[in-house]
Coordinates of C-alpha atoms in Angstrom, one line a residue:
X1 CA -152.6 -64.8 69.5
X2 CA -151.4 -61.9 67.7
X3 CA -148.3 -60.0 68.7
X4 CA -149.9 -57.2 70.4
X5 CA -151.7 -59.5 72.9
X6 CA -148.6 -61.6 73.6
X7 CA -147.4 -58.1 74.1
X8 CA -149.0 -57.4 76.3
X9 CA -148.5 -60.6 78.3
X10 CA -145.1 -59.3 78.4
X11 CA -145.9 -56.4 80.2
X12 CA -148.0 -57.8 83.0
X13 CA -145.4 -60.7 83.8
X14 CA -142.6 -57.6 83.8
X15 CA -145.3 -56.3 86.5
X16 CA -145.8 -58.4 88.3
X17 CA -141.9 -59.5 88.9
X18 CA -141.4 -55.9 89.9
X19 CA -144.2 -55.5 92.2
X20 CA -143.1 -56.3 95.8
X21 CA -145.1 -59.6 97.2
X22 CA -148.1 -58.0 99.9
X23 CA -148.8 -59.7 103.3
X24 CA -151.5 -61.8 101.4
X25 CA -149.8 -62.8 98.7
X26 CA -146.6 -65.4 99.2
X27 CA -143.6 -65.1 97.0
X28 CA -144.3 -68.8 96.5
X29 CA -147.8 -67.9 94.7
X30 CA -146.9 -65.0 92.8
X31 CA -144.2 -66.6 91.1
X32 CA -146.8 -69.5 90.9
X33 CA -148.7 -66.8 88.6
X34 CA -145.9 -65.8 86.7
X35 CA -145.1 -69.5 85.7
X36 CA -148.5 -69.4 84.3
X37 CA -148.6 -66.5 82.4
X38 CA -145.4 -67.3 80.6
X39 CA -146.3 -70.3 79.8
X40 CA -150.2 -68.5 78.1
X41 CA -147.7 -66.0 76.6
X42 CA -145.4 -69.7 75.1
X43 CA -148.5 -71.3 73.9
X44 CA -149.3 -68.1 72.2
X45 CA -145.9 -67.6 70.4
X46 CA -146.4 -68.8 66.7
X47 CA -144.3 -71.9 65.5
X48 CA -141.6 -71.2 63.6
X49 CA -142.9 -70.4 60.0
X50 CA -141.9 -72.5 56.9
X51 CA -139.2 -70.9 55.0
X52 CA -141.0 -69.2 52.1
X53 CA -144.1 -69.0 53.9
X54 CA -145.7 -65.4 54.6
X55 CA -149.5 -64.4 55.9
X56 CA -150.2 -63.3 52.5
X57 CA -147.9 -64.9 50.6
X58 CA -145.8 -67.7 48.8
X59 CA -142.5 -67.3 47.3
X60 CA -140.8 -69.8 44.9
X61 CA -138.2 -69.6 43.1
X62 CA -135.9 -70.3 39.7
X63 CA -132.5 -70.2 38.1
X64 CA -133.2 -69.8 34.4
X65 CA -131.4 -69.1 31.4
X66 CA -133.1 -65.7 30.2
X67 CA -130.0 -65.0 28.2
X68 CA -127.8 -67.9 26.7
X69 CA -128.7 -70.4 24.1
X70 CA -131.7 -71.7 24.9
X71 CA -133.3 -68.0 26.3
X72 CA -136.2 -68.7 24.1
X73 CA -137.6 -71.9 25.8
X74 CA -136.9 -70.9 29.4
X75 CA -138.5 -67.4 28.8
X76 CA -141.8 -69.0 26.8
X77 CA -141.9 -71.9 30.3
X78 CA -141.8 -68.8 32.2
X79 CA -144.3 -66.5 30.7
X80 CA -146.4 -69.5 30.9
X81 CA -146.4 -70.3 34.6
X82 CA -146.7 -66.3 35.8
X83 CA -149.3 -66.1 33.8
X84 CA -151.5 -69.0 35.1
X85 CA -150.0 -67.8 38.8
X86 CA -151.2 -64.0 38.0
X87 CA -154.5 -65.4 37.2
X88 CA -154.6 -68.0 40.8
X89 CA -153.0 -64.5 42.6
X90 CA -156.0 -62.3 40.9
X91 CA -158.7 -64.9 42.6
X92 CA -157.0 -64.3 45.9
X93 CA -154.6 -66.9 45.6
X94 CA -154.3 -70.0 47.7
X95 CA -155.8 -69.6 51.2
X96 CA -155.2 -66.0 51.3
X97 CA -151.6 -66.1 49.7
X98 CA -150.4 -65.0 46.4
X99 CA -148.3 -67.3 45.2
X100 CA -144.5 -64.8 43.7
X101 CA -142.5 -66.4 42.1
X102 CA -138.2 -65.1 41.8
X103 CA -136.8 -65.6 38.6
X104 CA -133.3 -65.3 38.5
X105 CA -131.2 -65.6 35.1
X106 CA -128.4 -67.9 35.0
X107 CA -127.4 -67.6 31.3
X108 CA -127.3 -70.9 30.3
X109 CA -124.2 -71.0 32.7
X110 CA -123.8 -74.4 35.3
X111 CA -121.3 -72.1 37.9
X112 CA -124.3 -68.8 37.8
X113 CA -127.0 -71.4 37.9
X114 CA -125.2 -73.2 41.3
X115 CA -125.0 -69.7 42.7
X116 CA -128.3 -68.5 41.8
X117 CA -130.0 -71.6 43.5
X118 CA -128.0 -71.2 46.6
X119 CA -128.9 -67.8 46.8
X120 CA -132.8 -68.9 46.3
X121 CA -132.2 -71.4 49.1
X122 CA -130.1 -69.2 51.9
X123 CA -131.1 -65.6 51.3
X124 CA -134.5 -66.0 49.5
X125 CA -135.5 -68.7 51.4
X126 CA -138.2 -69.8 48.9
X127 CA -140.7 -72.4 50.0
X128 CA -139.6 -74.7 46.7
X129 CA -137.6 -74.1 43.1
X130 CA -139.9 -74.3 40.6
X131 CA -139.5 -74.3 36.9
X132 CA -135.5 -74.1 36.7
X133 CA -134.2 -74.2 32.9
X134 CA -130.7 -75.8 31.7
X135 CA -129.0 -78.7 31.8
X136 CA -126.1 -78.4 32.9
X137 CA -127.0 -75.5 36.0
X138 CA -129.7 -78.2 37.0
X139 CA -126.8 -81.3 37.5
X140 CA -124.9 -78.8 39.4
X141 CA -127.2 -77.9 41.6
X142 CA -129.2 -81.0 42.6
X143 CA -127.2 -81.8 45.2
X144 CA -126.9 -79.2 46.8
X145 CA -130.8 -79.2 46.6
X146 CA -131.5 -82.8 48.1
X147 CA -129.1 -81.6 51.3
X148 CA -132.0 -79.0 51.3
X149 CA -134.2 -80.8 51.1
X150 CA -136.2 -78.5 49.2
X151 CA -138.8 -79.5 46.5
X152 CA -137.7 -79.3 42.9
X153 CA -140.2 -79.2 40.7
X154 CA -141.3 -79.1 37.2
X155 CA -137.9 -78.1 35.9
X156 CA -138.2 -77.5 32.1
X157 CA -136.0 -79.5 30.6
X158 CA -135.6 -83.4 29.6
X159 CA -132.6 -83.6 31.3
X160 CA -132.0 -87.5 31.6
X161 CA -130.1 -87.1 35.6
X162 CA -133.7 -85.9 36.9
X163 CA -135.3 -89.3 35.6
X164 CA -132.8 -92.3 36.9
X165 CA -133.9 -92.3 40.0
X166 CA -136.8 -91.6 42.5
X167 CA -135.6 -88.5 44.6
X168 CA -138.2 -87.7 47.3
X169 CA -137.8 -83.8 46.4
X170 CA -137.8 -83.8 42.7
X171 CA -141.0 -84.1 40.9
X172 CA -141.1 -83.7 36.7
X173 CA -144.4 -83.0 34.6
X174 CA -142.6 -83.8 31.2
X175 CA -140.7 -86.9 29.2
X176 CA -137.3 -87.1 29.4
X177 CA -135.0 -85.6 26.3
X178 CA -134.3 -89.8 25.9
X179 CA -137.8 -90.7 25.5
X180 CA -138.3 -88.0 23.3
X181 CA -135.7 -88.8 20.7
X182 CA -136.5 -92.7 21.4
X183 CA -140.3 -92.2 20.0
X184 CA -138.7 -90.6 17.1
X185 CA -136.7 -93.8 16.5
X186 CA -139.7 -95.9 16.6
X187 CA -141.6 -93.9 14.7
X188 CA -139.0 -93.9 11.9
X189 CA -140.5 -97.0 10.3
X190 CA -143.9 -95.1 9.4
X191 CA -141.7 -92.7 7.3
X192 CA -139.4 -95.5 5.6
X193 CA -136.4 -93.9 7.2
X194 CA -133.1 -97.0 7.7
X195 CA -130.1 -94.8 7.9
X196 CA -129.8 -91.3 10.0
X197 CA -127.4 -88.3 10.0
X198 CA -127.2 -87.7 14.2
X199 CA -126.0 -84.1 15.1
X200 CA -124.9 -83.9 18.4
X201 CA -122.6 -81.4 20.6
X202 CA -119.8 -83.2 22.3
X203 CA -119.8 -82.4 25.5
X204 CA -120.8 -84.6 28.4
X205 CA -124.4 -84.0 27.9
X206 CA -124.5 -84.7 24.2
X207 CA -122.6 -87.9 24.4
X208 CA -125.0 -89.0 27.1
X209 CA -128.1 -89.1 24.7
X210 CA -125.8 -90.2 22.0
X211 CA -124.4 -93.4 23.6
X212 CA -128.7 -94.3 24.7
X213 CA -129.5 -93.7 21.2
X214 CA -127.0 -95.9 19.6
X215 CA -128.4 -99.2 21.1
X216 CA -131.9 -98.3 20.6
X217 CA -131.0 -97.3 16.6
X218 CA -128.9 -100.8 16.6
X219 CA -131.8 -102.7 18.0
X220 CA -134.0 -101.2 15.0
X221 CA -131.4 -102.1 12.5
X222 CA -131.5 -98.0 12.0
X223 CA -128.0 -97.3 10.2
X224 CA -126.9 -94.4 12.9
X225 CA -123.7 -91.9 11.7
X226 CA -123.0 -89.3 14.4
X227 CA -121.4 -86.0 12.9
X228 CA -120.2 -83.6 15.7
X229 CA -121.8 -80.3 15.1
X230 CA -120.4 -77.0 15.5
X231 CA -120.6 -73.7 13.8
X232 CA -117.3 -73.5 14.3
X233 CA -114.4 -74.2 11.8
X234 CA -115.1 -75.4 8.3
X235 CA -118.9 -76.4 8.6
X236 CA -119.4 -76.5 4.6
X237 CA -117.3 -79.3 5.4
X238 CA -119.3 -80.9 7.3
X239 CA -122.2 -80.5 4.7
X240 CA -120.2 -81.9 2.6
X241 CA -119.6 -85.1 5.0
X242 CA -123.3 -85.3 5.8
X243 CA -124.4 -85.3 2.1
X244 CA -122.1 -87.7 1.0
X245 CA -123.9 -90.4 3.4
X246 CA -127.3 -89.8 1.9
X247 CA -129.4 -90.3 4.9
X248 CA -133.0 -90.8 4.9
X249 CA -133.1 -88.4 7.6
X250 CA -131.4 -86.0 9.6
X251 CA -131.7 -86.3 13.9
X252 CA -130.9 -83.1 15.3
X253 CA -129.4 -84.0 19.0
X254 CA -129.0 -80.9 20.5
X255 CA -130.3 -77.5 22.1
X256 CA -128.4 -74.8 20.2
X257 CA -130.6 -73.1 17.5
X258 CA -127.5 -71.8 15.6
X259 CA -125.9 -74.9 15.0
X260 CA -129.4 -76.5 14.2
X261 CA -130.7 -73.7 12.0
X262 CA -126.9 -73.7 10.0
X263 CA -127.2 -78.0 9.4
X264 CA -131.1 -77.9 7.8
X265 CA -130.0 -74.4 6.2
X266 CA -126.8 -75.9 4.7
X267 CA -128.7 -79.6 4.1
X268 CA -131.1 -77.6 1.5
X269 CA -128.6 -75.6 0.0
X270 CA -127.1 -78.3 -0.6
X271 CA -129.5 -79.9 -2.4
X272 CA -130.6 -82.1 0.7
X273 CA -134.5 -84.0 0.3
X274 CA -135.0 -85.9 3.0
X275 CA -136.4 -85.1 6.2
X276 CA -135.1 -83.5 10.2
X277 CA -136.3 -84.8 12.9
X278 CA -135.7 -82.8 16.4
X279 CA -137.0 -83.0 20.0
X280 CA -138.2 -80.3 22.0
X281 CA -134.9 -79.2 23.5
X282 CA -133.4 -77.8 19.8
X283 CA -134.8 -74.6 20.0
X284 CA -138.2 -74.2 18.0
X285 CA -139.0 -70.7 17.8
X286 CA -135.4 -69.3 17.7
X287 CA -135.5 -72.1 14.4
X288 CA -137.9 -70.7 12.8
X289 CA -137.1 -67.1 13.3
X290 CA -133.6 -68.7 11.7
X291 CA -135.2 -70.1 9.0
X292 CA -138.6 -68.5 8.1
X293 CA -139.8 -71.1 5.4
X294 CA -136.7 -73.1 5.1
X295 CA -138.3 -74.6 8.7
X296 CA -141.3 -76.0 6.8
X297 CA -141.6 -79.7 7.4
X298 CA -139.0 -80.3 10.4
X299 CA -140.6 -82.7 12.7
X300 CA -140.6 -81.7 16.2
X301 CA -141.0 -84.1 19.3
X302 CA -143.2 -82.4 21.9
X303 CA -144.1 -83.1 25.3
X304 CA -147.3 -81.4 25.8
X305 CA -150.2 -80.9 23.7
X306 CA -150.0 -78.5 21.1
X307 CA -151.3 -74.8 21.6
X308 CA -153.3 -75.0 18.3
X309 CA -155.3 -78.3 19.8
X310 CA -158.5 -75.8 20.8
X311 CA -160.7 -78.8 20.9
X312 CA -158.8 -79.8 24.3
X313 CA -160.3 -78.1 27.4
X314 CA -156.7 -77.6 28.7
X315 CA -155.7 -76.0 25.4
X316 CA -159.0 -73.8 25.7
X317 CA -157.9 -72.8 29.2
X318 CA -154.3 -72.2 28.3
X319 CA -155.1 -69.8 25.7
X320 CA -157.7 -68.1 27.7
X321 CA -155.3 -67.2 30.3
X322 CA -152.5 -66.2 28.2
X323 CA -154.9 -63.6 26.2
X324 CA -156.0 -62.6 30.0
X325 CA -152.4 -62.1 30.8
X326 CA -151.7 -59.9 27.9
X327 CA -149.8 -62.8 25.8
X328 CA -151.0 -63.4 22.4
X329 CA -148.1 -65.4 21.6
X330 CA -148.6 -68.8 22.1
X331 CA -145.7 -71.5 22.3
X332 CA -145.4 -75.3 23.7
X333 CA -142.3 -73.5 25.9
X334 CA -145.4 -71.5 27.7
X335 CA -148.3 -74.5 27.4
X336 CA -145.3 -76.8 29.7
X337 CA -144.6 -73.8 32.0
X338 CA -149.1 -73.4 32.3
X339 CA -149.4 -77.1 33.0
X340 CA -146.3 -77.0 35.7
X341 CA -148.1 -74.5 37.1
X342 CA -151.6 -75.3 37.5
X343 CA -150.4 -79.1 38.9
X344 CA -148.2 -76.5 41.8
X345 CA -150.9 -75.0 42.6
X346 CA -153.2 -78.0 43.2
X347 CA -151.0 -78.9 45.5
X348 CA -150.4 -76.3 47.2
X349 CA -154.2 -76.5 47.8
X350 CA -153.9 -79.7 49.3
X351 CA -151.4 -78.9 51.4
X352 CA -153.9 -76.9 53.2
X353 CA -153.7 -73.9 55.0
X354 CA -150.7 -74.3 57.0
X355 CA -148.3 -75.8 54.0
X356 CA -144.6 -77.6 54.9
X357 CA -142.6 -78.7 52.1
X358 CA -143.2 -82.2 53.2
X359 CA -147.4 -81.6 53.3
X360 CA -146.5 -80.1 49.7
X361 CA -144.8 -83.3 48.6
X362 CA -147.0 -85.4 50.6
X363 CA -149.8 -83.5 48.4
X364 CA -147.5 -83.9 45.0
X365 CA -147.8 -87.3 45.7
X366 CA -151.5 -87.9 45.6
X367 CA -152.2 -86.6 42.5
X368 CA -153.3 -88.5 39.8
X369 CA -155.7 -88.7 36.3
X370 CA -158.9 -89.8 38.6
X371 CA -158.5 -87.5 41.1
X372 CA -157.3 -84.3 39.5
X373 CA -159.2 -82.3 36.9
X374 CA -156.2 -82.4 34.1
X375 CA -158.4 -81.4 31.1
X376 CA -156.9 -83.7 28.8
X377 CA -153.6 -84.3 29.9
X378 CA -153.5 -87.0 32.2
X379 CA -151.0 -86.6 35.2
X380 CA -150.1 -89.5 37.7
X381 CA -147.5 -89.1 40.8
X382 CA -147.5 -91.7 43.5
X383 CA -144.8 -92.0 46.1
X384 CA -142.8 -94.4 43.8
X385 CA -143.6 -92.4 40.4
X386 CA -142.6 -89.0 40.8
X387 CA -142.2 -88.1 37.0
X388 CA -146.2 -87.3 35.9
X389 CA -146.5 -87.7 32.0
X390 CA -144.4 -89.6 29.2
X391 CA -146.4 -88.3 27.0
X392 CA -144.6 -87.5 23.6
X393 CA -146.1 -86.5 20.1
X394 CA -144.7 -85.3 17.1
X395 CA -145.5 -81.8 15.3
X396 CA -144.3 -80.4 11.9
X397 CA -143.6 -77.2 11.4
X398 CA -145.1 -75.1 8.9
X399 CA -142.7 -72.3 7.9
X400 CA -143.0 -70.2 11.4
X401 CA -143.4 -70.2 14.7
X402 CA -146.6 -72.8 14.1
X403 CA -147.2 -76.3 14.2
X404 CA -149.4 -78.8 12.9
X405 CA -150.2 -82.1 14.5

């Protein structure tokens, strides 16, 4: 009932306690009456609404780095899932409610990324995080998320804490950063390559997907030789160091365009003709505005299909949106952020018209390549599986911001 009529209610119970009890009506039955009409005017009361939930509306929310190191990538994820939500919203959205979305910019920072999602949970009161960016701001926040008990989905990163373990609120649509950097290992035998220059920062996170990759090089008799990048004291140094090993190849372990763009800059100076190798954490655009052509022939590990794959329906619809959306620019940072998306909003539509975060995860649950239209990209989630794709391929880059297969 809506408010006015339960206002109403109101009224005529305040009535009728006021009104003094006539020779024909008891005290006993009037309050009899009254009983009833408070407990019309109880059944009437809405339940109490799903945090996040609004008559005509949806809000989610994100801590992403739109300033920091890896701006580039969280922006492009970004642009990609508004858009696909502008163009759900534009239709009516789901059941009558657009689906908003808060983005809130964390700088790459773990502390501002913590504070940011608290603030999304306990002030914003979003319905479920979606798309966060950032390593290090995600591990900080998870468990303060799980307390929650809020859904976290489709974060965009690789990060490897989000794939241990099943966690009933966390869903991923990508491969993690160590199954990205293990298909480049495997595939490393197609290209002749036996001994490998590994870049990595050293920090906690870097010497987590170093100490995975040294037993998987090891059990492909791969020659592996960590150097420690940094831009920071005498890097022609460090040049020198990596040229003097004469790798076949050069495996870029990190997310920070500046030291990546500086070791394949410096490598060529240097005289340097074998071949890098990076996943999709190092930073692609922000590499190739670096280098312009000195980018030609890197070799990129991606997680979604490529943006220049038109004869894929999802491609087809990915680009059609973004050109709808005003976004000529087209990125695998904004084809993750599309897919993330579009999977969201299919289950938002099977949560039905009176969503919970559980119905959402319930729904999350149930979707899979033979029931959900994926156009191409097969997705699978079941209660025990709550990471959808391991899909991986590798792109080279051709002197700018575009890729061939």
């Amino acid at each position: 009932m809506p408010g006015a009529a339960i206002h109403v209610v109101g009224i005529a119970i305040a009535a009728l306690w006021r009104r003094p009890a006539s020779g024909r009506e008891a005290a006993p039955g009037r309050r009899w009456r009254i009983l009833l009409l408070w407990l019309a005017a109880a059944a009437c009361w809405p339940a109490q609404a799903e945090p996040g939930v609004y008559p005509n509306r949806i809000v989610i929310g994100q801590s992403i780095g739109m300033t920091g190191p890896l701006s580039s990538l969280a922006r492009q994820c970004a642009i990609g899932a508004k858009a696909y939500f502008s163009e759900i919203n534009a239709q009516g959205g789901i059941y009558g409610r657009k689906i908003e979305m808060v983005s809130r910019d964390d700088g790459y920072q773990a502390d501002v990324a913590r504070a940011n999602t608290e603030r999304l949970l306990n002030v914003d009161r979003v319905f479920a995080l979606f798309g966060h960016a950032g390593w290090p701001g995600i591990d900080a926040s998870l468990p303060a998320i799980t307390r929650a008990r809020v859904p976290f989905l489709f974060p965009c990163t690789g990060a490897p804490s989000l794939y241990r373990n099943v966690n009933r609120y966390v869903f991923t649509m990508r491969a993690s950063y160590t199954r990205e950097y293990r298909y480049l290992l495997e595939r490393f035998g197609r290209f002749g390559v036996k001994s490998v220059a590994l870049v990595y920062q050293n920090n906690s996170f870097g010497r987590q997907l170093l100490s995975g990759l040294e037993e998987e090089a090891a059990a492909r008799s791969i020659a592996l030789s960590p150097i420690e990048g940094s831009t920071e004291g005498n890097f022609p140094a460090l040049i020198r160091r990596m040229m003097a090993l004469r790798p076949d190849a050069v495996l870029l372990v990190n997310g920070d365009p500046a030291i990546n763009s500086a070791v394949v800059r410096g490598m060529q100076e240097a005289g340097y003709q074998g071949r890098f190798f990076g996943a999709s954490v190092i930073g692609v655009r922000a590499l190739a505005d670096a280098l312009g052509p000195l980018s030609r022939g890197v070799i990129i590990a991606q997680v979604v299909p490529s943006p220049w794959q038109v004869s894929m329906p999802l491609v087809a619809d990915y680009r059609k949106t973004m050109l709808g959306s005003g976004v000529s620019e087209f990125s695998f940072g904004s084809m993750e952020g599309f897919i993330s998306a579009r999977v969201f909003v299919e289950a938002l539509r099977r949560a039905g018209r009176n969503p919970t975060r559980e119905k959402l995860i319930n729904a999350l649950e149930s979707i899979n390549e033979y029931n959900f239209d994926h156009r191409g990209f097969p997705l699978n989630f079941s209660p025990n599986r709550h990471g959808g794709s391991d899909y991986v391929d590798t792109t080279v880059m051709a002197g700018d911001a575009v890729f061939v297969n």
